[in-house]
Short mmCIF file of C-alpha atoms and ligand atoms in Angstrom, two decimals:
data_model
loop_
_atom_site.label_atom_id
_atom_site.label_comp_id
_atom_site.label_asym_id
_atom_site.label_seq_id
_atom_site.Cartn_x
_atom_site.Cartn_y
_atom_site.Cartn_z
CA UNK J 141 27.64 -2.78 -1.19
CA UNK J 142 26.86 -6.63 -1.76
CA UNK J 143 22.83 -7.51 -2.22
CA UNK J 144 21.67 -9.59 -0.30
CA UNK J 145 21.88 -12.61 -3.22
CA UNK J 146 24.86 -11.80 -4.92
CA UNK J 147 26.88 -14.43 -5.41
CA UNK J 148 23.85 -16.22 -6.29
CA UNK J 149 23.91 -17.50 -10.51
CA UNK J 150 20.74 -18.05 -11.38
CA UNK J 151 20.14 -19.44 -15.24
CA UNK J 152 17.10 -18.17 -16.18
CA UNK J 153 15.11 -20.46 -18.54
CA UNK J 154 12.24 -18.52 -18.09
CA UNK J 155 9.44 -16.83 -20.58
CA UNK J 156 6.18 -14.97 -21.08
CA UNK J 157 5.51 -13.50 -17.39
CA UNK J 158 5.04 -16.13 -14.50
CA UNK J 159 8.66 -17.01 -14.99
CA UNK J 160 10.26 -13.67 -15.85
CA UNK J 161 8.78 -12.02 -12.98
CA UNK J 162 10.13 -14.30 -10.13
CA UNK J 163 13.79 -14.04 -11.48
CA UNK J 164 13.19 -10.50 -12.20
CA UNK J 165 12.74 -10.83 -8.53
CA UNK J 166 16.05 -12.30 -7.77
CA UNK J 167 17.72 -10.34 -10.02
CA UNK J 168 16.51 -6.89 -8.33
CA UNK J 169 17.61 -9.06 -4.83
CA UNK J 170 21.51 -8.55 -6.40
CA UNK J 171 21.43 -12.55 -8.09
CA UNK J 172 23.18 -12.74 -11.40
CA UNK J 173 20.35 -13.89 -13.82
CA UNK J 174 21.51 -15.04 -17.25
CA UNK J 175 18.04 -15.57 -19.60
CA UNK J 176 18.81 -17.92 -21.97
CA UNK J 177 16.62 -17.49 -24.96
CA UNK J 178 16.12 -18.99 -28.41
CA UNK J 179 18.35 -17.75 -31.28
CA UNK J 180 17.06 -15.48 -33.09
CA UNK J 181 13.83 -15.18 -31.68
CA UNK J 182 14.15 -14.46 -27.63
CA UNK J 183 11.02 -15.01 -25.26
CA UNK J 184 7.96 -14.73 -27.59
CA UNK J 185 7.06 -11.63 -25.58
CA UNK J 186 10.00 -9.63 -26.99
CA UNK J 187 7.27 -9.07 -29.83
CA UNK J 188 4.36 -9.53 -28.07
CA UNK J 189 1.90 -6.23 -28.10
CA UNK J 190 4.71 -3.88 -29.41
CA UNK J 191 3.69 -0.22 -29.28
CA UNK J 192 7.49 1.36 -31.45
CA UNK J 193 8.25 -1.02 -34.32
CA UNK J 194 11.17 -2.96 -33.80
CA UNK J 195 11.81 -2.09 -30.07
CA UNK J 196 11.54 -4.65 -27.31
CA UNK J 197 7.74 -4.63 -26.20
CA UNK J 198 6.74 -2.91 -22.93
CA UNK J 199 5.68 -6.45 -21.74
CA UNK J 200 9.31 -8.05 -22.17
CA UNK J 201 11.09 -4.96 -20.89
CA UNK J 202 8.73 -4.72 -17.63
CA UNK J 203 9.71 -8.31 -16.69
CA UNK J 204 12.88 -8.30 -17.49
CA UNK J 205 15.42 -6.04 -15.74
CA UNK J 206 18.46 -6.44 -14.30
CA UNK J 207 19.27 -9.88 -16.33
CA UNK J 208 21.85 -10.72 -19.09
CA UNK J 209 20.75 -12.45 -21.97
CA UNK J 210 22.50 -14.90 -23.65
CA UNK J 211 21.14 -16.90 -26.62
CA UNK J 212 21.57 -20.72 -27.47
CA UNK J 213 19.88 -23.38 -29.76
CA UNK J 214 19.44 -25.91 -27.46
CA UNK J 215 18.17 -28.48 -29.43
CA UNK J 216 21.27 -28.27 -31.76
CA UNK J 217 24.14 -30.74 -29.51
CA UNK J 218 26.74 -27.79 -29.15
CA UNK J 219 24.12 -25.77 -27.75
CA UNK J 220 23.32 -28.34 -25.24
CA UNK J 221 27.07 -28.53 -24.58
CA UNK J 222 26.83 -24.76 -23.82
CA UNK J 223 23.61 -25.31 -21.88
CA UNK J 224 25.50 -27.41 -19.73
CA UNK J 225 28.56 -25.42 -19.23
CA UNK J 226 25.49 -22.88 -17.58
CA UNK J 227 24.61 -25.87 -15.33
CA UNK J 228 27.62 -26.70 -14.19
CA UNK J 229 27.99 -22.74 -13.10
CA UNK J 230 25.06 -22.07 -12.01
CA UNK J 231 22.75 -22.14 -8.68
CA UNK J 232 19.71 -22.66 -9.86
CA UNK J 233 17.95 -23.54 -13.02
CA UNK J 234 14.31 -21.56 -13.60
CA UNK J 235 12.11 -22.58 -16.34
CA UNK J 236 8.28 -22.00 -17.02
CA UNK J 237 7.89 -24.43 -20.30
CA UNK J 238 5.18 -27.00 -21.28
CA UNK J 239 5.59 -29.80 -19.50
CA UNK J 240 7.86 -32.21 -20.20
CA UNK J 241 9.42 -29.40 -22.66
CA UNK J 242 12.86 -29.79 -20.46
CA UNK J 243 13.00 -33.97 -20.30
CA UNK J 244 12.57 -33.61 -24.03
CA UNK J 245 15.70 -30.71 -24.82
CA UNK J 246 17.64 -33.51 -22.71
CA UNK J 247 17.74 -31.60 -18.80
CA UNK J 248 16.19 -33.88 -16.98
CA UNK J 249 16.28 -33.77 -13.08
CA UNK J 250 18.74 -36.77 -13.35
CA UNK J 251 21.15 -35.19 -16.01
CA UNK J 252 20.49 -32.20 -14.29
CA UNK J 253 22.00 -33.87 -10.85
CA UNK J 254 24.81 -35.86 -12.97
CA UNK J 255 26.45 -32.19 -13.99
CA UNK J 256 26.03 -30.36 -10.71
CA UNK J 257 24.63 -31.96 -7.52
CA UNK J 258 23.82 -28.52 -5.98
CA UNK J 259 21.90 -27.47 -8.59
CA UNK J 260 17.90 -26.22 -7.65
CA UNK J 261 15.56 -26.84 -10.13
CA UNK J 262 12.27 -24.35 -10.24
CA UNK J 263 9.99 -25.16 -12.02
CA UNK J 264 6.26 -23.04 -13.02
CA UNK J 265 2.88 -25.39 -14.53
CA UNK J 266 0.01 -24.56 -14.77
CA UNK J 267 -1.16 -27.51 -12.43
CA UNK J 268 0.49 -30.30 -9.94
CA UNK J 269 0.45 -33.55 -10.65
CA UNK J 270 -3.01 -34.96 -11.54
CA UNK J 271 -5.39 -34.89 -14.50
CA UNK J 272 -4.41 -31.85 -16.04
CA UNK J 273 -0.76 -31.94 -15.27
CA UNK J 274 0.00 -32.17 -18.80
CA UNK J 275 -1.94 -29.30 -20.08
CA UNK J 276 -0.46 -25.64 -20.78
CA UNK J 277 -1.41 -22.70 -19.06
CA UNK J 278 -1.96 -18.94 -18.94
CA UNK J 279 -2.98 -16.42 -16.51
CA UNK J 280 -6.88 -16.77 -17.08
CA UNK J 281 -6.71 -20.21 -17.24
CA UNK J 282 -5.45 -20.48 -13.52
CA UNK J 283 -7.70 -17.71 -12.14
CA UNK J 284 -10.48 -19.91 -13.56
CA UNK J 285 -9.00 -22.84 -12.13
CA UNK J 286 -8.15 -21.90 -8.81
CA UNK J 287 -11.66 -20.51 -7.78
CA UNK J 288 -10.53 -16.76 -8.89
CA UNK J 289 -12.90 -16.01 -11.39
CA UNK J 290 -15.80 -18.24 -9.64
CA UNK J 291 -16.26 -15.52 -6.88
CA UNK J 292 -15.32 -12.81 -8.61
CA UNK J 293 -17.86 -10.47 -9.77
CA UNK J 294 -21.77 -10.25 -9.47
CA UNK J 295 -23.77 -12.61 -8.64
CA UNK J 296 -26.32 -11.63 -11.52
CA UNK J 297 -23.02 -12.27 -13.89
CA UNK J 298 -20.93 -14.85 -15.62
CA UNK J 299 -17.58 -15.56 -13.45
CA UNK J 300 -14.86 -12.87 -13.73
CA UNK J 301 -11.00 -12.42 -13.80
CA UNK J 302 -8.86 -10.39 -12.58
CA UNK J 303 -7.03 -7.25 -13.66
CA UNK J 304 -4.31 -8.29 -11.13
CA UNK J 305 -2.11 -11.05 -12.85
CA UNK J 306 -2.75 -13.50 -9.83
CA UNK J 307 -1.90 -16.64 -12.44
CA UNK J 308 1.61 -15.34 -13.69
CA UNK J 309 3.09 -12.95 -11.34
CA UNK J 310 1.24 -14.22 -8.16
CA UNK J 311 2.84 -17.91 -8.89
CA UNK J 312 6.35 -16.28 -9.66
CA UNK J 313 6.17 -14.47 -6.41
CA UNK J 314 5.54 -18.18 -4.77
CA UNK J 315 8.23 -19.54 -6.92
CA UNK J 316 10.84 -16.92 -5.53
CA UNK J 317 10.08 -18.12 -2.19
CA UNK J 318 10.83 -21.53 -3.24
CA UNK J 319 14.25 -20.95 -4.30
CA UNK J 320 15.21 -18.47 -1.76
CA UNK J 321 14.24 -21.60 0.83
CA UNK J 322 15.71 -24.17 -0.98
CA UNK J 323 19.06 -22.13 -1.34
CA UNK J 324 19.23 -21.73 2.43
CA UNK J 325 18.30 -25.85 2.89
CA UNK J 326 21.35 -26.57 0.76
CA UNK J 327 23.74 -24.36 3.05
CA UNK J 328 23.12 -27.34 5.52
CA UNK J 329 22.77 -30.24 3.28
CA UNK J 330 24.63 -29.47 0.18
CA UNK J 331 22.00 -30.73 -2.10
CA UNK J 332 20.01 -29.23 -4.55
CA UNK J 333 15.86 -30.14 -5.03
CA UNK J 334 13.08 -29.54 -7.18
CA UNK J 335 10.77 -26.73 -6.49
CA UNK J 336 7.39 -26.71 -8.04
CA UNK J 337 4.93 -23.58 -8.11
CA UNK J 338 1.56 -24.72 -10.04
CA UNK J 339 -0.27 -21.84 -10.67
CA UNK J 340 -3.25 -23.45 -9.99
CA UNK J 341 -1.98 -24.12 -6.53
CA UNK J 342 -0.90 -20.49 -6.32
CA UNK J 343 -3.78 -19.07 -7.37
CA UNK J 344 -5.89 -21.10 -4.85
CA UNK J 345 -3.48 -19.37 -2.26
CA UNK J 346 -4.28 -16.46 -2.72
CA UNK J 347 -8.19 -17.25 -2.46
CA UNK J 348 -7.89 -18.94 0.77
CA UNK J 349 -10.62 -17.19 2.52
CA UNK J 350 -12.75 -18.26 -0.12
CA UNK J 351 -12.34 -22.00 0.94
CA UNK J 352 -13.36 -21.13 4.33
CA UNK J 353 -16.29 -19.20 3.00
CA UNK J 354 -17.44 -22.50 1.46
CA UNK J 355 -16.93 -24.98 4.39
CA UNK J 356 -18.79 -21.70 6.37
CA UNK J 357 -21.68 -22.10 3.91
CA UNK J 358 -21.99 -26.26 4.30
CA UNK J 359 -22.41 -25.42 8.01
CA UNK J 360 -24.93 -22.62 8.12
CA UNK J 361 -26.22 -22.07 5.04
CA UNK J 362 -25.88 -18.50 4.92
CA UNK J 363 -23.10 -15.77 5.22
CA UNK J 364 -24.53 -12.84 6.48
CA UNK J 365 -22.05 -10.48 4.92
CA UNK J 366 -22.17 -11.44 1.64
CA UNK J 367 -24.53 -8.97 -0.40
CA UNK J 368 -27.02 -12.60 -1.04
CA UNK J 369 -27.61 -11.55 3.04
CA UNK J 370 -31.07 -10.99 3.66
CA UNK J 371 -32.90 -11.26 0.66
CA UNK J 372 -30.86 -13.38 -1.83
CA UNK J 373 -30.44 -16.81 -2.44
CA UNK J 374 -27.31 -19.16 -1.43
CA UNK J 375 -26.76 -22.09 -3.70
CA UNK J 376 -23.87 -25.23 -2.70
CA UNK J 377 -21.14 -22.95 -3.70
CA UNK J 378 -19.55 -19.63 -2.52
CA UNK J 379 -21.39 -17.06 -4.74
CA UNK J 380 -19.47 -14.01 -6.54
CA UNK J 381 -19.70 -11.58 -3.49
CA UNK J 382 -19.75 -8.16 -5.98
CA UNK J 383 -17.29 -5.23 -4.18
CA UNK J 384 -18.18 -6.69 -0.73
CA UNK J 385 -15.04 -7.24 1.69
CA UNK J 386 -13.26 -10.49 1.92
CA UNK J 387 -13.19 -10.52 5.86
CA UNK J 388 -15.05 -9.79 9.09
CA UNK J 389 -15.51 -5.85 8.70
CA UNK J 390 -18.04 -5.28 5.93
CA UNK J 391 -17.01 -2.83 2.62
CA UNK J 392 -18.17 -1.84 -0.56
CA UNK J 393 -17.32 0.68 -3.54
CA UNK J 394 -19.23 3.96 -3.54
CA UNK J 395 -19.87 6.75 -5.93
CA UNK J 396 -17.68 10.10 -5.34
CA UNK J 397 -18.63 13.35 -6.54
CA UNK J 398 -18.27 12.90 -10.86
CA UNK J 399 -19.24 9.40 -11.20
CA UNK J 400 -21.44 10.23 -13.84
CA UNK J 401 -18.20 11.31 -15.99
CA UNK J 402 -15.03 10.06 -14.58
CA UNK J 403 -14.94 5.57 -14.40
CA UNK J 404 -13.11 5.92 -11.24
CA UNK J 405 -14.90 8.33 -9.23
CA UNK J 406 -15.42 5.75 -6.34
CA UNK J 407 -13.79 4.86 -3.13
CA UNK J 408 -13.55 1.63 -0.89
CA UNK J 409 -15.58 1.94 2.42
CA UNK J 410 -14.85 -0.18 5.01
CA UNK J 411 -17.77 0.29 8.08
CA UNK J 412 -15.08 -1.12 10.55
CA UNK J 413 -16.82 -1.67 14.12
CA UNK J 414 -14.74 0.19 16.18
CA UNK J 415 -15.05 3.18 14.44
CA UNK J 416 -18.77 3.19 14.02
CA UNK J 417 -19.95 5.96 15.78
CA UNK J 418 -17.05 7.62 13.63
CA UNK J 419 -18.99 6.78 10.61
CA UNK J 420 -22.32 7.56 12.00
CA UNK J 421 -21.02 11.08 12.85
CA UNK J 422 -19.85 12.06 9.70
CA UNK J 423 -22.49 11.03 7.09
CA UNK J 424 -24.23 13.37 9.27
CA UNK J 425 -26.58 10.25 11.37
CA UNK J 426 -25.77 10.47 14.48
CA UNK J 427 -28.76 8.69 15.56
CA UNK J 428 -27.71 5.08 14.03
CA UNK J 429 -25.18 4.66 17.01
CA UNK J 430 -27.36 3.77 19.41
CA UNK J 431 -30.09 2.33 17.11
CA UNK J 432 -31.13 -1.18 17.83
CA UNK J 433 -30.93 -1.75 14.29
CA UNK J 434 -27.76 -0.42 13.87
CA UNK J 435 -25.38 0.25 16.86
CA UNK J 436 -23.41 -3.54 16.64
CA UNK J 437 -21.91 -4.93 14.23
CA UNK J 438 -24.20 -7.87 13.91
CA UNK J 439 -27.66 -6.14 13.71
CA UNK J 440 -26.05 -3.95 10.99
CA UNK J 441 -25.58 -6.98 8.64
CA UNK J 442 -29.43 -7.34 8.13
CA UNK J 443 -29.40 -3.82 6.65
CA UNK J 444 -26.14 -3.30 4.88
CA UNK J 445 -27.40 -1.56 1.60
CA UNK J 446 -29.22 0.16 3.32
CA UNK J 447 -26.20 1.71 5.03
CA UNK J 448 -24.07 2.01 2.26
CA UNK J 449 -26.59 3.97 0.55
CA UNK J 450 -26.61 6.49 2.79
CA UNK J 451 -22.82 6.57 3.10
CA UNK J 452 -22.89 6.91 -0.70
CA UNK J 453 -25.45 9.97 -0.46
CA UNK J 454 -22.33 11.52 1.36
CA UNK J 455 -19.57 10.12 -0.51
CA UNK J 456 -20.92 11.65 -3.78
CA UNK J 457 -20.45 15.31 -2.52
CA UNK J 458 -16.93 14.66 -2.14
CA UNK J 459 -14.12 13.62 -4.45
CA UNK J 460 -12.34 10.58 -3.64
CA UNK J 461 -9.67 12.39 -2.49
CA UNK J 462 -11.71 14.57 -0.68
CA UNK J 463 -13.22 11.76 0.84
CA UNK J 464 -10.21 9.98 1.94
CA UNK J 465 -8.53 12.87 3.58
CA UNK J 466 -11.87 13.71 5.74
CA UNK J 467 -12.40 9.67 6.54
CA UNK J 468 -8.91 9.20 7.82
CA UNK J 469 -9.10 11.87 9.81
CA UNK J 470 -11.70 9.65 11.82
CA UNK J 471 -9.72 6.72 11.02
CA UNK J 472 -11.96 4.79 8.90
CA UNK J 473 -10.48 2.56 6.55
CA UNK J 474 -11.10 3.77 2.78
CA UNK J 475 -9.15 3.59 -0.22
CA UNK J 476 -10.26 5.76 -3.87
CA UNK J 477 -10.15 3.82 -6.60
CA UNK J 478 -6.84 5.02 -8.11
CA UNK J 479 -6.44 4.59 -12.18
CA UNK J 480 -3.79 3.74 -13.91
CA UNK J 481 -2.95 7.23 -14.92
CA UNK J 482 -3.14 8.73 -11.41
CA UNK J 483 -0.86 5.52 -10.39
CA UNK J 484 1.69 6.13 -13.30
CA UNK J 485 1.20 10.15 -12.06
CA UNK J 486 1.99 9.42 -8.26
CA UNK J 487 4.92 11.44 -7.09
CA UNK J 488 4.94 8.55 -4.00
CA UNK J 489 4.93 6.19 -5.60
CA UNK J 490 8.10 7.43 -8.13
CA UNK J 491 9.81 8.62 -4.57
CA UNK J 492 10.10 4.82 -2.94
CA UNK J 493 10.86 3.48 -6.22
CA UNK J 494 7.48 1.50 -6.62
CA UNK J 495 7.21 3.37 -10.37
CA UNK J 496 10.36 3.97 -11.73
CA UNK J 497 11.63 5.69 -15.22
CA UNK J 498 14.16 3.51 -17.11
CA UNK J 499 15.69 4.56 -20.35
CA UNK J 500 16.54 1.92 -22.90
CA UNK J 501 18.42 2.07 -26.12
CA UNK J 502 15.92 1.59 -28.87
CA UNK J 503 12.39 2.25 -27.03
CA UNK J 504 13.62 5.34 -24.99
CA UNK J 505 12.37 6.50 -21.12
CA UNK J 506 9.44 4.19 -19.97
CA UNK J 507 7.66 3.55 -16.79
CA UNK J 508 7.88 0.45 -14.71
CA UNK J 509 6.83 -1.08 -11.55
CA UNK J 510 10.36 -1.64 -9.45
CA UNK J 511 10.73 -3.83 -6.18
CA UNK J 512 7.78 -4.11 -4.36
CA UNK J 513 9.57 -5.36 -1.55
CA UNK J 514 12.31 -2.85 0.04
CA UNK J 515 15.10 -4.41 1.97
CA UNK J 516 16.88 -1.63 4.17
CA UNK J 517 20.31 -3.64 3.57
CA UNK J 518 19.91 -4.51 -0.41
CA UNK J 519 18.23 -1.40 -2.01
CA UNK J 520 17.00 -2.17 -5.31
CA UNK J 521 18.59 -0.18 -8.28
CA UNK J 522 16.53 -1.19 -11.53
CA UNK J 523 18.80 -1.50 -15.25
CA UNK J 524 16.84 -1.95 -18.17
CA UNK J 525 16.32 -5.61 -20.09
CA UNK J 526 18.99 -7.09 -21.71
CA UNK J 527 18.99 -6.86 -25.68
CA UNK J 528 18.50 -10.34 -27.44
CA UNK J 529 21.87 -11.91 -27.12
CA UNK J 530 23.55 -8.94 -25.58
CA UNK J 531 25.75 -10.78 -23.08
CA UNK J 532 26.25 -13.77 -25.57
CA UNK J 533 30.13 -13.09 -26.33
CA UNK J 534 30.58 -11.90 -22.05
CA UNK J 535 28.93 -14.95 -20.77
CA UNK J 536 30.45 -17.42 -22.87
CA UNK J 537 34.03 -15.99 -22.32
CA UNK J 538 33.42 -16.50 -17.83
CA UNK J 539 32.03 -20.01 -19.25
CA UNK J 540 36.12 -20.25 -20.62
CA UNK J 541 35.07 -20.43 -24.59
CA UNK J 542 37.83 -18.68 -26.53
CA UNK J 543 36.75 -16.19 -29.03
CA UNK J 544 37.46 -18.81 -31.70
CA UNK J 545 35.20 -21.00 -30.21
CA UNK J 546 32.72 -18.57 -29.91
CA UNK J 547 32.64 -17.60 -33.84
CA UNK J 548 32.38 -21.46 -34.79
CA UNK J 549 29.38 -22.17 -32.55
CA UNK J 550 28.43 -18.66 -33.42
CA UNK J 551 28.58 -20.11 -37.23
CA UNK J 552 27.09 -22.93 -36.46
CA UNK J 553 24.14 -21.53 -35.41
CA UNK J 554 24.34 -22.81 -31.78
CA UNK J 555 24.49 -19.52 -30.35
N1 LIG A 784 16.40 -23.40 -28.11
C1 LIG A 784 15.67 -24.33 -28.75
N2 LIG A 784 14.41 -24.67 -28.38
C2 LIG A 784 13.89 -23.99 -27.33
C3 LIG A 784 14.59 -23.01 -26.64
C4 LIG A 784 15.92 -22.71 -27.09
N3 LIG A 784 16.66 -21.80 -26.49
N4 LIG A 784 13.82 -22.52 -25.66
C5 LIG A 784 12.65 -23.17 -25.73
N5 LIG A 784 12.69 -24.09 -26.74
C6 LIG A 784 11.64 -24.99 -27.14
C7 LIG A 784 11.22 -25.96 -26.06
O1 LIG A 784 12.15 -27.00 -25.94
C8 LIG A 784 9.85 -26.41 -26.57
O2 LIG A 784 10.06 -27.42 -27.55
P1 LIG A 784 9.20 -28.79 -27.61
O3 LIG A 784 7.77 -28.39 -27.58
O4 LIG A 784 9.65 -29.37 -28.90
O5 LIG A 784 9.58 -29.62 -26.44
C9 LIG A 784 9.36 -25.19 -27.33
O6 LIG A 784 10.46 -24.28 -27.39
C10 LIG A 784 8.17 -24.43 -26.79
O7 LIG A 784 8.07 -24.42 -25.40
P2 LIG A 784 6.65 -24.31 -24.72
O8 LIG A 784 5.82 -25.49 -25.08
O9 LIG A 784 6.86 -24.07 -23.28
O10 LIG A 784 6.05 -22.98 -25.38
P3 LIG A 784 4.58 -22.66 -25.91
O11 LIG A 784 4.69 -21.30 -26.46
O12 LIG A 784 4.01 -23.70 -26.78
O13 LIG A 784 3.70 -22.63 -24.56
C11 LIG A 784 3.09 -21.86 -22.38
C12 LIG A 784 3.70 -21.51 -23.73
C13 LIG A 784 3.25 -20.65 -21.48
C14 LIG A 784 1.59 -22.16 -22.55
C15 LIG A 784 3.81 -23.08 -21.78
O14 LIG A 784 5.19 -22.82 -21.75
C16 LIG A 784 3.35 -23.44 -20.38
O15 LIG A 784 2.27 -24.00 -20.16
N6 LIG A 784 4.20 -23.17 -19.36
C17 LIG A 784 3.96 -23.52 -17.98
C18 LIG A 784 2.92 -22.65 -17.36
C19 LIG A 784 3.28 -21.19 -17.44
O16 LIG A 784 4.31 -20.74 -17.02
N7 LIG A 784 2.32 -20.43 -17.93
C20 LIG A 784 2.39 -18.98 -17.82
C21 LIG A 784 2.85 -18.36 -18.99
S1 LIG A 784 2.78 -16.63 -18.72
O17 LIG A 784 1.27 -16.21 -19.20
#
């Protein structure tokens, strides 16, 4: 059965992670994704953090699946005559270099247009035009940037980022978007564009609530669920708001039965307002729902730790999983705090294909995360990462090369 992008040739110029994950993306949404790396080498991350000697590193073969890889010099001018042949074939071009790293190798958006018209250009930086537009960037560099790190964490501590790779894979979800929108604008106009995702400007996306937090502060001054609610201080900027919920309906992480042993004996507790009385009735205080102090949502802001600390006085004689299964019973929102190892253990999760096994030929079986978006007409089957070059000889043969033309570039070290 077709995917829904096949059809779709996608040369992927892409390295590290913000790249790699959104034509990982497009590759698992049935496009043809050729990586082009450097001879010899590959994306740096083929080495990066390598746990078996000499096998691809768990950090290239997570972001990579489902693509070809070819490899080309293409500073060398036969490479760049290969390089082209990909343009010419191709739908769209996806690179995450330095800027200006393409307009020096010779692709610029011009020459780029001059070989194929139709041709979408996508393009990851760390920032959009404007002071910094030059500069190079990593994840923790854009969390810091886009207001990530400033309200993350406690308000007694130093800024903090993110486990969740917001910068990288956050701006290479935005960029897939991009392309998937600019490929259905050329079905009417026949035209390629430019699509930019700064991760800056991604990251920044994903904190939107934290811009309205500050324009809510230079009204009033205060925000009365923020954990600085009664007795802390508010200063001109939105503060690092510890575990407390990001909306209207306040939260926090509490201590389950082991905390003193196990990291992640904790769960999220949301005291939603419609389910109050709920709450009230099962941390055994049946009295707060129709306490002054207590019974609406806004009187219960004044007083939040205080509520969570009783919640927590029943939360630790339960599990988390205990916990969860008597909360949702009542239907109040809670979540445990799941580690890594109980993720990578979760028979779910391996079921919808969220965490799948792949087996490769010099690492052996490994765990990944697949498709985290399920299309009921293009089901996601994930292949392991191509081996450096793998698909050299294959691509260049569709590209018409004859095999004698492949040895001399071959030779030459073009390819
Ligand atoms: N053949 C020959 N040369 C090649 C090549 C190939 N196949 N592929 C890449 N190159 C060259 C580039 O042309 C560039 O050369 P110049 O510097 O001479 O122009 C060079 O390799 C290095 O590219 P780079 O500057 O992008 O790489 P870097 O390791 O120095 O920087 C990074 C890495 C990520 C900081 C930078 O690429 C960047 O800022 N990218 C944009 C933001 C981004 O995506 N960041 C997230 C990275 S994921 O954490």
């Amino acid at each position: 059965m077709p995917k829904a992008l096949t059809g779709v040739r996608i040369l992927d110029f892409t390295h590290v992670q913000s790249g790699p994950t959104c034509t990982q993306l497009l590759a698992w949404f049935g496009a043809d994704v050729i990586k082009v790396e450097r001879a010899g080498t590959g994306d740096v991350t083929r080495e990066q953090l390598r746990d078996i000697p000499d096998a691809d590193s768990l950090y290239f073969t997570m972001l990579n699946h489902n693509k070809r890889s070819i490899t080309i010099d293409t500073k060398k001018p036969e490479g760049k005559k290969v390089l082209e042949s990909l343009v010419k074939t191709c739908d769209v071009l996806v690179e995450n270099f330095a800027p200006g790293a393409l307009d020096r190798m010779g692709f610029t958006w011009e020459h780029i247009q001059e070989l194929n018209p139709k041709m979408i250009v996508a393009s990851v930086k760390g920032f959009g035009l404007g002071p910094y537009q030059d500069c190079k960037v990593y994840e923790n560099v854009a969390q810091c940037a886009g207001g990530a790190a400033s309200t993350t964490g406690f308000d007694d501590g130093p800024p903090v980022v993110s486990g969740a790779q917001i910068g990288d894979s956050g701006t290479g979800l935005h960029l897939a978007l991009g392309i998937v929108t600019a490929l259905y604008q050329r079905n009417a106009t026949g035209r390629g564009q430019k699509v930019l995702a700064a991760m800056q400007d991604g990251v920044l996306n994903l904190c939107r609530v934290k811009l309205r937090d500050q324009q809510r502060l230079e009204r009033t001054g205060v925000m009365r669920e923020y954990p600085q609610y009664p007795n802390g201080e508010f200063g001109q900027a939105v503060p690092r708001a510890g575990n407390a919920s990001g909306g209207g309906q306040p939260g926090w992480i509490l201590k389950c039965k082991g905390w003193e042993t196990d990291p992640n004996a904790y769960i999220y507790f949301i005291t939603q307002a419609p389910v109050w009385g709920e709450i009230c009735k099962v941390i055994g205080k049946p009295e707060w729902i129709a306490h002054p102090d207590f019974s609406t949502a806004a009187a219960r802001l004044p007083h939040l730790q205080d509520i969570f600390a009783e919640i927590e006085r029943w939360t630790m004689t339960k599990s988390k999983f205990e916990a969860m299964d008597i909360l949702n019973q009542h239907d109040i929102p809670c979540g445990p705090i799941l580690s890594m190892k109980e993720i990578a253990e979760d028979a779910s999760l391996r079921k919808t294909g969220t965490i799948v096994e792949v087996d490769h030929p010099v690492r052996g079986k490994y765990l990944t995360v697949g498709n985290p978006i399920k299309l009921s007409d293009s089901p996601t089957d994930v292949t392991r990462s191509p081996l450096l070059g793998e698909h050299t000889d294959e691509v260049m043969t569709e590209l018409g090369y004859t095999a004698d033309q492949i040895a001399t570039l071959r030779n030459l070290g073009a390819i």
